Amino acid sequence: MDRTDAELIAAARNGDPASFEPLVKKYQGRIFATARRYARRESEVEDIVQEVFIKAFQKLDGFRGEAPFEHWLMRLAVRTCYDFLRRHQRNRETAFTELTEPEIDWLDRFVIEPDHASEDADAARELIDKVLSRLSPPARLVITLLEIEQKSVKEIAQATGWSVPLVKVRAFRARAEMKKILTRMTKDKYL
Amino acid sequence: MNVNELHAKLIAAARKHPPSEQVPYAFEKRILSHISGRPAPNIWALWGRPLWQAALSCVAITVVCGLWSYGSRPKPDSAESFSQDFEAAVFAPMGEHIEDAW
């Protein structure tokens, strides 16, 4: 019979690290998906996920069981990803690298007929990745959580540890930052 | 170009392409080996190291002070006058008391 999360956590707390393995197995997919939103290279993604689970194991005593383990783990993952962004903010792309031909085609199509520029296109995904990689760490985190994952301000505040007003301020600034980047990206070509 | 529309379009594109949940083979084993190989933090060991470092620094300071005081001690010829001055300073109040008593 499968043991519940609470039983596995209790066993891991009592000095049985093997009980932590089913928890890792159960949630690692979601943590990988979260980490892939912030890191491009697979080696970096693996490092983030490893850090999340090691931190989770070390801080297991701090888990009070008031919320599901998954929520607690996701909070830890978001904070670890934010730390990763801050550590690597010097490596952030400061200038737009050449847009690829499919990306330029997609933008051309968007300029002529915005409705015909498909969101399903790989070029659109690559473009948004490039734009996100140019944002500052707080802006990137807020845009990802608020607009892409469609979380509420309150949920973001809980996940990041920021206050609700701070999330709102950072969301406002993040949108302005993104608009500036998009304007700069399209200025040379279309304006 | 409508930048707001482009923003909305790109965000929609990001929503339509959620990142993969794919996990490298036996990743959980790697986590477990890290957790199992990591010794539990020993509170005595955590305190012991800084205390040893502090003790060594104290010994070093003591040796330096000892050497410095040994090096700057008064010369033998001035030792007599120093002892006389010291004795006078110590017995000065006593002498005053005696004079007052007489």
Short mmCIF file of C-alpha atoms in Angstrom, two decimals, chain A residues 3 6 9 43 47 79 83 85 100 104 119 139 143 154 168 170-171 174:
data_model
loop_
_atom_site.label_atom_id
_atom_site.label_comp_id
_atom_site.label_asym_id
_atom_site.label_seq_id
_atom_site.Cartn_x
_atom_site.Cartn_y
_atom_site.Cartn_z
CA ARG A 3 2.15 5.60 2.05
CA ALA A 6 2.50 12.83 5.79
CA ILE A 9 7.60 13.02 5.76
CA SER A 43 22.52 21.17 -16.52
CA ASP A 47 21.17 21.83 -10.43
CA ARG A 79 12.43 30.90 -4.22
CA ASP A 83 17.91 32.94 -6.27
CA LEU A 85 18.01 34.29 -11.56
CA THR A 100 16.37 34.05 -36.40
CA ILE A 104 11.51 37.62 -38.17
CA GLU A 119 0.72 31.52 -30.94
CA ALA A 139 10.28 41.20 -13.44
CA ILE A 143 5.61 37.99 -15.46
CA LYS A 154 -2.01 36.60 -3.26
CA LYS A 168 1.59 44.72 -7.41
CA ARG A 170 6.73 44.72 -9.19
CA ALA A 171 4.06 43.55 -11.64
CA ALA A 174 7.66 44.27 -14.95
#
